Structure formats: structure tokens, C-alpha cells
Short mmCIF file of C-alpha atoms and ligand atoms in Angstrom, two decimals:
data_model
loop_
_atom_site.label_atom_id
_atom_site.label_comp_id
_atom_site.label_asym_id
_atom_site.label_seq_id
_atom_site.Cartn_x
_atom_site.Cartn_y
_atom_site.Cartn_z
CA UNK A 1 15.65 29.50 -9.46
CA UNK A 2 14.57 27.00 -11.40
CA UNK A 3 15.32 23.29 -11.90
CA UNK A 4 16.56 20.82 -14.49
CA UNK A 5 12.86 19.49 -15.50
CA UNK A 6 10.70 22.61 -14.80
CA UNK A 7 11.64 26.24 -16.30
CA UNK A 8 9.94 28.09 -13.76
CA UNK A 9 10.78 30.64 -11.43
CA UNK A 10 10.05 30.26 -7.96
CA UNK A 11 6.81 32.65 -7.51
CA UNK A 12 5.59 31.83 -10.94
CA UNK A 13 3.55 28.56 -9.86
CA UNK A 14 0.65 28.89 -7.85
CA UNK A 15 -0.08 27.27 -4.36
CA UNK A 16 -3.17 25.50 -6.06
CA UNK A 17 -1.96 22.96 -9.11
CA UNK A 18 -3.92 20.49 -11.18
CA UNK A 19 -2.06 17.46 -12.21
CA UNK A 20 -2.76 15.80 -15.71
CA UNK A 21 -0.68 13.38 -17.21
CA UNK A 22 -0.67 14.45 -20.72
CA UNK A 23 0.83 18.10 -21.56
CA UNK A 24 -1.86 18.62 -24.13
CA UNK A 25 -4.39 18.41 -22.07
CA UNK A 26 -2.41 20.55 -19.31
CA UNK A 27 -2.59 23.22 -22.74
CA UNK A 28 -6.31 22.67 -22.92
CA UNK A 29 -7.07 22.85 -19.16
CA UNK A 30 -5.14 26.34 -19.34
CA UNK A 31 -6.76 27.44 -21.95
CA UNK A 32 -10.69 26.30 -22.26
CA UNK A 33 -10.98 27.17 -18.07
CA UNK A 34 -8.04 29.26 -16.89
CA UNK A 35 -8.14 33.68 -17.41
CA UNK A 36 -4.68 34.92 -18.65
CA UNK A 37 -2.91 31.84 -18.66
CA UNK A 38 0.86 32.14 -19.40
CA UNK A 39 3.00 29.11 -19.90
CA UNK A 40 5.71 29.01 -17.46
CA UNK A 41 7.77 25.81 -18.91
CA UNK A 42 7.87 23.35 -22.38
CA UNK A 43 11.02 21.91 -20.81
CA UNK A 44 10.68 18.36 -22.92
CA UNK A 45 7.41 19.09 -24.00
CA UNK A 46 6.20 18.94 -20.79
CA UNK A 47 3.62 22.00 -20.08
CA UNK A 48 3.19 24.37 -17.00
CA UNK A 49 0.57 27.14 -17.12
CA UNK A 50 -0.48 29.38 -14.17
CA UNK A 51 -3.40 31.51 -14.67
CA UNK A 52 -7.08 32.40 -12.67
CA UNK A 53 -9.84 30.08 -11.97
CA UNK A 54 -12.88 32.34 -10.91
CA UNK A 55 -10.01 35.06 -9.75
CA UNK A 56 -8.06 32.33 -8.17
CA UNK A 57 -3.90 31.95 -8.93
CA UNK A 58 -4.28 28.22 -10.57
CA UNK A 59 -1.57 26.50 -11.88
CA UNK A 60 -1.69 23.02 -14.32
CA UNK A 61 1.66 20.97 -14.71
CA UNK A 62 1.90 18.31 -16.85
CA UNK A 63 3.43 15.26 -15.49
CA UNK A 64 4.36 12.56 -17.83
CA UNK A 65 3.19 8.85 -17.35
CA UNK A 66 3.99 6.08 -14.26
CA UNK A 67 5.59 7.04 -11.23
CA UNK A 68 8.83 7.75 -12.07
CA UNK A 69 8.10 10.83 -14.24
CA UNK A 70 5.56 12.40 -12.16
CA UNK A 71 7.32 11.89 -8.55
CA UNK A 72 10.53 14.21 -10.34
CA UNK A 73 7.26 16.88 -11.11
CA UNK A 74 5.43 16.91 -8.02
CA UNK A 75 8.57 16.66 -5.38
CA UNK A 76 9.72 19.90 -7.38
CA UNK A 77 6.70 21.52 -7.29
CA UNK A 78 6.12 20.67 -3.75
CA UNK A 79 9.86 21.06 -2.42
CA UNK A 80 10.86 23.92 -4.85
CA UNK A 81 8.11 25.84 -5.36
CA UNK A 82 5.92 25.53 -2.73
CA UNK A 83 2.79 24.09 -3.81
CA UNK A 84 0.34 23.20 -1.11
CA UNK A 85 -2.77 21.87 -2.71
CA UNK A 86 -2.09 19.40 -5.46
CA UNK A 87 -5.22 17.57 -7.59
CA UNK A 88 -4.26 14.75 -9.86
CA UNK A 89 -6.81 14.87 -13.10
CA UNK A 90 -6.38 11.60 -14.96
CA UNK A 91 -8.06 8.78 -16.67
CA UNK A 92 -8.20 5.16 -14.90
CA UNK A 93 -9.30 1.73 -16.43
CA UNK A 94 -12.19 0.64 -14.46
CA UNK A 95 -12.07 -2.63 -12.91
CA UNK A 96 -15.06 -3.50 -10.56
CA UNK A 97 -18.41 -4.10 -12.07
CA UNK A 98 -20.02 -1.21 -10.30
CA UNK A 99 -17.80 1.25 -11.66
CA UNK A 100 -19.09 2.66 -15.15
CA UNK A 101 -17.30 3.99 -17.96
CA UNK A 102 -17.40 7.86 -18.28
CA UNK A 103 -17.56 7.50 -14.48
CA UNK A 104 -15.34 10.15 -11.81
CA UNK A 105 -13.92 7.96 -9.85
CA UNK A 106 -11.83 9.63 -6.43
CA UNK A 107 -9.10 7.93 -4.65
CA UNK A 108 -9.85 7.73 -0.73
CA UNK A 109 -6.51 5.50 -0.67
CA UNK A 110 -4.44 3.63 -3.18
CA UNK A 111 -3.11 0.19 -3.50
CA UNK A 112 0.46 -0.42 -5.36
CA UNK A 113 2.97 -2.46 -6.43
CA UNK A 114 5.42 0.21 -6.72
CA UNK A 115 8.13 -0.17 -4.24
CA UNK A 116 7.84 3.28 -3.18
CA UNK A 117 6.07 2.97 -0.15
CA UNK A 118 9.20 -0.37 0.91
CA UNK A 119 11.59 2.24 -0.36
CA UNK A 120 10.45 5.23 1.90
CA UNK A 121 9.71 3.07 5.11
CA UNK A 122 12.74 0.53 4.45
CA UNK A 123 9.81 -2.30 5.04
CA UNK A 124 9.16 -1.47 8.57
CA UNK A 125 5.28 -0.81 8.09
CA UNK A 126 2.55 -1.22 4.99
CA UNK A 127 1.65 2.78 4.85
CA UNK A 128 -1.35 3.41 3.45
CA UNK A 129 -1.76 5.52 1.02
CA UNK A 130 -4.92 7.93 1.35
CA UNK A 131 -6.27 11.03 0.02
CA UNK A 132 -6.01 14.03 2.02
CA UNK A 133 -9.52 14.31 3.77
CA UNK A 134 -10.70 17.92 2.87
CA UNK A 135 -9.62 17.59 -0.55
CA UNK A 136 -12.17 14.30 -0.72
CA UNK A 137 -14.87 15.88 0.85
CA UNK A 138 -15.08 18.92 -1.18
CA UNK A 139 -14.48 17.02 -4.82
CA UNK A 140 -17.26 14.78 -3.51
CA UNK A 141 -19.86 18.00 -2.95
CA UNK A 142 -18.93 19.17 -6.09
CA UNK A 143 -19.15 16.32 -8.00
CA UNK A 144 -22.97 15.66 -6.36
CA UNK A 145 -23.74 19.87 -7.24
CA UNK A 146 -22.70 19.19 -10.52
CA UNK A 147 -24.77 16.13 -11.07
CA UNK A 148 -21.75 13.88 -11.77
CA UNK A 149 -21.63 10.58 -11.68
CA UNK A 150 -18.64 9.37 -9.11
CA UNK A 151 -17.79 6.89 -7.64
CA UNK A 152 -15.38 6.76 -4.10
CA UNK A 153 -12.69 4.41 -2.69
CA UNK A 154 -10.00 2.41 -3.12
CA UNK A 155 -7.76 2.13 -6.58
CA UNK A 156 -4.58 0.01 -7.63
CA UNK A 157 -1.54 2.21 -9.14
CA UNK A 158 0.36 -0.09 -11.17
CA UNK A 159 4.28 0.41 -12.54
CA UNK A 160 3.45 -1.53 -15.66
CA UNK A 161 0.35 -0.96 -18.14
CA UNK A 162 0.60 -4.22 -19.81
CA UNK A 163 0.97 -6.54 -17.02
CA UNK A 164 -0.22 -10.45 -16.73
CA UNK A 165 -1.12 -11.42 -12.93
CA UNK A 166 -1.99 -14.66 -13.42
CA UNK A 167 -1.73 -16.84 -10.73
CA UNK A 168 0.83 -18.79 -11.59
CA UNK A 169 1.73 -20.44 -7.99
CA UNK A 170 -1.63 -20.55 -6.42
CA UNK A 171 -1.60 -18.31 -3.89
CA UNK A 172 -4.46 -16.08 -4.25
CA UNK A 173 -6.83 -19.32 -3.46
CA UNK A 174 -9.77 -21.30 -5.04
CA UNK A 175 -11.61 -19.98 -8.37
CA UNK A 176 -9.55 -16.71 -8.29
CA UNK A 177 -7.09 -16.65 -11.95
CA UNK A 178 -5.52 -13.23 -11.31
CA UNK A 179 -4.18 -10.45 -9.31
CA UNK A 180 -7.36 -8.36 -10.47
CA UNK A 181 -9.93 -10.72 -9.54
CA UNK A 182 -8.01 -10.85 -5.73
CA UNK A 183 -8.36 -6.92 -6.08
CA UNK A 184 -11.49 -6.34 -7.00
CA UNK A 185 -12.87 -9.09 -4.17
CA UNK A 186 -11.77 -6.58 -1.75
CA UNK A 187 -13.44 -4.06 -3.29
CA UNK A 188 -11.04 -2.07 -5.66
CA UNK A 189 -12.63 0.26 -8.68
CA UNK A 190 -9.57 1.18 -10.85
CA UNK A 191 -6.60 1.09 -12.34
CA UNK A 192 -3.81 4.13 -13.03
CA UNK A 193 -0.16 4.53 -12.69
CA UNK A 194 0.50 7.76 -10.62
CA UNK A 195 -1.45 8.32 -7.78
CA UNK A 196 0.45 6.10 -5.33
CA UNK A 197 3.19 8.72 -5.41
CA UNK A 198 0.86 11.72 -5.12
CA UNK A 199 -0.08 10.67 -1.82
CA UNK A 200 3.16 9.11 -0.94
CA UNK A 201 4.59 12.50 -1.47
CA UNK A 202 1.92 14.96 -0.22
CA UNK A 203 1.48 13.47 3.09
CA UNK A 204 5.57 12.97 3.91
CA UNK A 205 5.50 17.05 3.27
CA UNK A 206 2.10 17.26 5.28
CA UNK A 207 0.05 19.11 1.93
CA UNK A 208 -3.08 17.91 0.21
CA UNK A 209 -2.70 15.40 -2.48
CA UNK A 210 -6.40 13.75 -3.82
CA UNK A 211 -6.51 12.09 -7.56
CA UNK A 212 -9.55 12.35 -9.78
CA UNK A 213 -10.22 10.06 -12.25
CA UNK A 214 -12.74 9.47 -15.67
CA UNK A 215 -12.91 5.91 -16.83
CA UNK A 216 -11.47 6.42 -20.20
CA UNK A 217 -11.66 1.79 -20.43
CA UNK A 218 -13.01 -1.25 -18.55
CA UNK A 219 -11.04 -4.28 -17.98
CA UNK A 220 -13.88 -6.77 -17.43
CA UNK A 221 -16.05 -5.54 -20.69
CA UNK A 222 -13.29 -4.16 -22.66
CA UNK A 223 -15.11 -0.80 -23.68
CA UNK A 224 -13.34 2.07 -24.34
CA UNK A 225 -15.04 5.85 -24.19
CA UNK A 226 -14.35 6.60 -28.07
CA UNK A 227 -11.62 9.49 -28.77
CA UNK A 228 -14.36 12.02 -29.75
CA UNK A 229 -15.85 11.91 -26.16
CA UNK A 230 -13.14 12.35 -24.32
CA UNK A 231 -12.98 15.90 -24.43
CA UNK A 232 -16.63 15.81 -22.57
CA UNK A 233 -15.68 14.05 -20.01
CA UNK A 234 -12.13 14.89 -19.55
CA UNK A 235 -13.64 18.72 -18.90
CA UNK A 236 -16.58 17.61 -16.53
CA UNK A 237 -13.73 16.55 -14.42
CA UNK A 238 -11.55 18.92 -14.70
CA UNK A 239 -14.37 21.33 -13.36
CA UNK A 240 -14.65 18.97 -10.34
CA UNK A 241 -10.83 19.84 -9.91
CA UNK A 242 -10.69 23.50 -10.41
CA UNK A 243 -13.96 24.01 -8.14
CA UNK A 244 -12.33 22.05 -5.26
CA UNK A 245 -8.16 23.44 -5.39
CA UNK A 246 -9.65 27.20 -5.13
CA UNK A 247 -11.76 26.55 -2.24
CA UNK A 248 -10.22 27.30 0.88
N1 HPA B 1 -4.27 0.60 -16.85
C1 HPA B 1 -3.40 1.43 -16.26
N2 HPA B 1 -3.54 2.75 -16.30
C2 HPA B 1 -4.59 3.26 -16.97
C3 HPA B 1 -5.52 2.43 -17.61
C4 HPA B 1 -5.35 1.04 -17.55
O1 HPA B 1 -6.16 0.26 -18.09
N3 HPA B 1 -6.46 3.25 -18.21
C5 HPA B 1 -6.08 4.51 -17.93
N4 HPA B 1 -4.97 4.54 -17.18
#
């Protein structure tokens, strides 16, 4: 069987899957790191490859951008196909001063203002959104054996890129202008737009979710790792990811 947004066959995606947004970089991840990789969907352009990481079934979906398109991935490959360890590999903006760009930033927990969270709990209780533990633990080792800069904690998943949180009426209190100031004062490092769901939707069907970022831009100093580094860093993370879904 297979479903409207993924050609697969059940059986044909491995129990380990990394998560990038962008399906060209779900082609390069398959093939600069995975042995005998064989695409298993180009469903609108959106790539899944399973192949071996160090002898290891690995799979890499693409997932689209924002919540929307990668919940419809990840519930499928979670409810369908039975995926049980699932590492999103992404870029963030950076937002607090001690994060760096080219940085690895992990998600112990994530902050949104997606509804998804009011819309699974009807408002009853302010879930929070966190990482599954192992997963953390062993990206963390393998960032520090890798000598790799990272950085640990909480991040904001946001529905819209190009968003203005001024504050308008007030309300987040003397000297602070915006939203990001408020979230960064209690101690936020970055900005993305999927991870919220990843967690959202990994710990409802009790399987490891953990999201991996590189700073690809800072919103306090504006820089922006140039498009000829990207690869560099993009793959130093990536390794991060692969090391930690086929450990056990
Ligand atoms: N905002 C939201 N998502 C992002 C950003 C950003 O600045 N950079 C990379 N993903």
C-alpha cells in the first residue's frame, strides 16, 4: 500500500528516517552518505530514499516547508509505515546572541504559535513540546566526538517566515519592542517552521522525534552562511543525524 503523497510500499522505508526539508538535499543525503540508495518516491518532487548507513537500513524523506506539509509526511511515515526513530535535519535562523552562525543547534523542546498543540488538546493544557530524551543524549555525544560546535535548548517554530511581532498593544512590558526580544529573554536560540509538529506527532504515537539544526542566518546581526558553505555544514550535521538514528 501506498498513499496519496508518498509512493512507497509498506516495507520499503526503514524504521530509522532523517527528515530534511528540501528534497535536494534528501537526494544528496542519499547519495554523498547512504550505500545502495534507491529512491522509493518523487511523488511532487518530493524525495524518499532508503539505503545503509554503516550497514544500517536508513531512510531520508523529504518533507516540504511549515507544518502543514511535513505533519501529512511524518503522520504517514509514522502511521503507515511504521517508522520509529525520526531525526529532523534542517536549518534555523539564530536568534539569541550566544548562538553562532554555522552552529548545530538541538531542540530539547519547542515553542509555537501553531495551533497544533490547542487543536490536539482542545485548550485543556499548554503541552510541551520536547525532544525525545535518548535521541538528545546521543546527538549531543556525537556532536562533542565530532568536535562540533552545538548548542542545546529551547527553539520557536513559527507558521509564518516573514512575520512582524511588534508590540503593538503593550503587553510584553517595559523596553521590550517584539515577540523575539520576549523570546529570547527567556532564553530561546532559534527559529524554524517544523519541529513543533515532529514532536507533537512522535510523542502522541510514543516514537522518538529530536530536530537538528545549522544556523544557515541570524536575526539580531543579519548574517547569512553564504550558499557555497552550506554544503559543509549542512553535511557535518547530517553526520550528527545518521550517527545517532542507527544507534540502538
Ligand atoms: N525563520 C524561520 N525559519 C527559518 C529561518 C528563519 O529565519 N532560517 C531558517 N529557517
Amino acid at each position: 500500500m501506498s498513499t496519496p503523497h508518498n509512493a512507497a510500499s509498506v516495507g520499503e522505508i526503514a524504521e530509522r528516517v532523517l527528515l530534511p526539508g528540501d528534497p535536494l538535499r534528501a537526494k544528496h543525503i542519499a547519495e554523498t552518505f547512504l550505500e545502495g540508495a534507491k529512491l522509493y518516491t518523487d511523488i511532487r518532487n518530493v524525495y524518499g530514499y532508503t539505503g545503509k548507513y554503516k550497514g544500517v537500513p536508513v531512510s531520508v524523506q523529504a518533507t516540504g516547508m511549515g507544518i502543514p506539509s511535513f505533519s501529512i509526511y511524518v503522520h504517514e511515515l509514522i502511521n503507515v509505515y511504521g517508522v520509529k526513530k525520526l531525526i529532523r535535519v534542517g536549518t534555523c535562523g539564530g536568534m539569541h546572541i550566544n548562538v553562532k552562525l554555522r552552529d548545530v543547534v538541538i531542540a530539547q523542546g519547542v515553542t509555537t504559535d501553531s495551533s497544533l498543540v490547542h487543536q490536539i488538546f482542545g485548550g485543556a493544557v499548554n503541552y510541551s513540546l520536547i525532544s525525545d530524551f535518548d535521541l538528545l543524549e546521543k546527538a549531543v555525544n556525537n556532536a562533542r566526538k565530532f568536535n562540533t560546535p552545538v548548542k542545546v535548548g529551547n527553539i520557536v517554530c513559527v507558521d509564518r517566515f516573514y512575520n512582524d511581532y511588534y508590540d503593538v498593544n503593550g503587553i510584553f512590558g517595559d523596553g521590550i519592542h517584539s515577540l523575539n526580544e520576549k523570546l529570547v529573554q527567556y532564553g530561546i536560540l532559534a527559529v524554524e517552521m517544523e519541529t513543533a509538529a515532529l514532536y507533537a506527532l512522535a510523542s502522541g504515537a510514543g516514537v522518538q522525534g529530536l530536530g537538528i539544526f545549522t544556523v544557515s542566518d541570524h536575526l539580531l546581526t543579519r548574517e547569512e552562511v553564504p550558499p557555497h558553505e552550506r554544503e559543509t555544514t549542512f553535511n557535518d550535521m547530517v553526520k550528527i543525524g545518521l550517527e545517532t538514528v542507527i544507534e540502538d
